[in-house]
């Protein structure tokens, strides 16, 4: 989100040089800089003890490719808590261990996605209403089902490569 008006007083912002940050939207009335904002979310490769990854179909995201579990962080929630909550909500799995993989800027949606690998013991999936379908897929077969180069594809590729070492 890019500010044009101050969210506190409604005044039109001016550009002001703020240290090394350069020209930043600034409210002269409130004396406050207003940096561009983005939503922080998680994306997670949920892997079981058989080397399978949970891939989802969410038609509101894509009707042609699978996706990984993902979700928005809630205020006051850590990234790790978000992963545990989203994995349980979307596919009904309990996270046994969690590993941060890397962050992925997603400019198109003004998001920063924090990528994780979550390990679970394989159980039948219990899908939330926002998940149209989900299945366990062998890691080596997963990339062909994800949008090539997309964030889920990058995450699964990194997880696969780390398991090969």
CSV table of C-alpha atoms in Angstrom, one decimal, residues 38-46 68-74 77-84 86-87 98-106 110-118 151-152 154-156 159:
chain,number,residue,atom,x,y,z
A,38,UNK,CA,2.9,-4.7,2.5
A,39,UNK,CA,1.1,-7.8,3.8
A,40,UNK,CA,3.2,-10.5,5.5
A,41,UNK,CA,2.1,-14.0,4.7
A,42,UNK,CA,3.5,-17.5,4.9
A,43,UNK,CA,3.8,-20.3,2.3
A,44,UNK,CA,4.7,-23.8,3.4
A,45,UNK,CA,5.8,-27.0,1.8
A,46,UNK,CA,4.1,-29.6,4.0
A,68,UNK,CA,1.1,-24.9,-1.3
A,69,UNK,CA,-0.5,-24.1,2.0
A,70,UNK,CA,-0.3,-20.3,2.4
A,71,UNK,CA,-2.0,-17.7,4.5
A,72,UNK,CA,-1.9,-14.2,6.0
A,73,UNK,CA,-0.2,-13.5,9.3
A,74,UNK,CA,-2.6,-12.2,11.9
A,77,UNK,CA,0.9,-13.9,15.6
A,78,UNK,CA,4.4,-15.1,14.8
A,79,UNK,CA,5.3,-16.6,11.4
A,80,UNK,CA,5.7,-20.0,13.0
A,81,UNK,CA,2.3,-19.8,14.7
A,82,UNK,CA,0.8,-18.8,11.3
A,83,UNK,CA,2.3,-21.9,9.7
A,84,UNK,CA,0.9,-24.2,12.4
A,86,UNK,CA,-2.8,-22.5,8.4
A,87,UNK,CA,-1.6,-26.2,8.0
A,98,UNK,CA,9.2,-26.5,11.2
A,99,UNK,CA,12.1,-25.0,9.2
A,100,UNK,CA,12.4,-21.5,7.7
A,101,UNK,CA,13.5,-21.8,4.1
A,102,UNK,CA,13.6,-18.2,2.8
A,103,UNK,CA,11.5,-15.1,2.1
A,104,UNK,CA,9.9,-14.3,-1.3
A,105,UNK,CA,8.8,-10.7,-2.2
A,106,UNK,CA,5.5,-10.9,-4.2
A,110,UNK,CA,2.2,-6.3,-2.4
A,111,UNK,CA,3.2,-9.2,-0.1
A,112,UNK,CA,6.2,-10.6,1.6
A,113,UNK,CA,5.9,-14.4,1.7
A,114,UNK,CA,7.9,-16.2,4.4
A,115,UNK,CA,8.6,-19.8,3.1
A,116,UNK,CA,8.8,-22.8,5.4
A,117,UNK,CA,9.1,-26.5,5.3
A,118,UNK,CA,6.7,-28.2,7.8
A,151,UNK,CA,6.8,-19.0,-5.4
A,152,UNK,CA,5.3,-22.4,-4.5
A,154,UNK,CA,10.6,-22.2,-5.9
A,155,UNK,CA,9.9,-23.3,-2.4
A,156,UNK,CA,9.3,-27.0,-3.3
A,159,UNK,CA,13.1,-28.3,-0.2
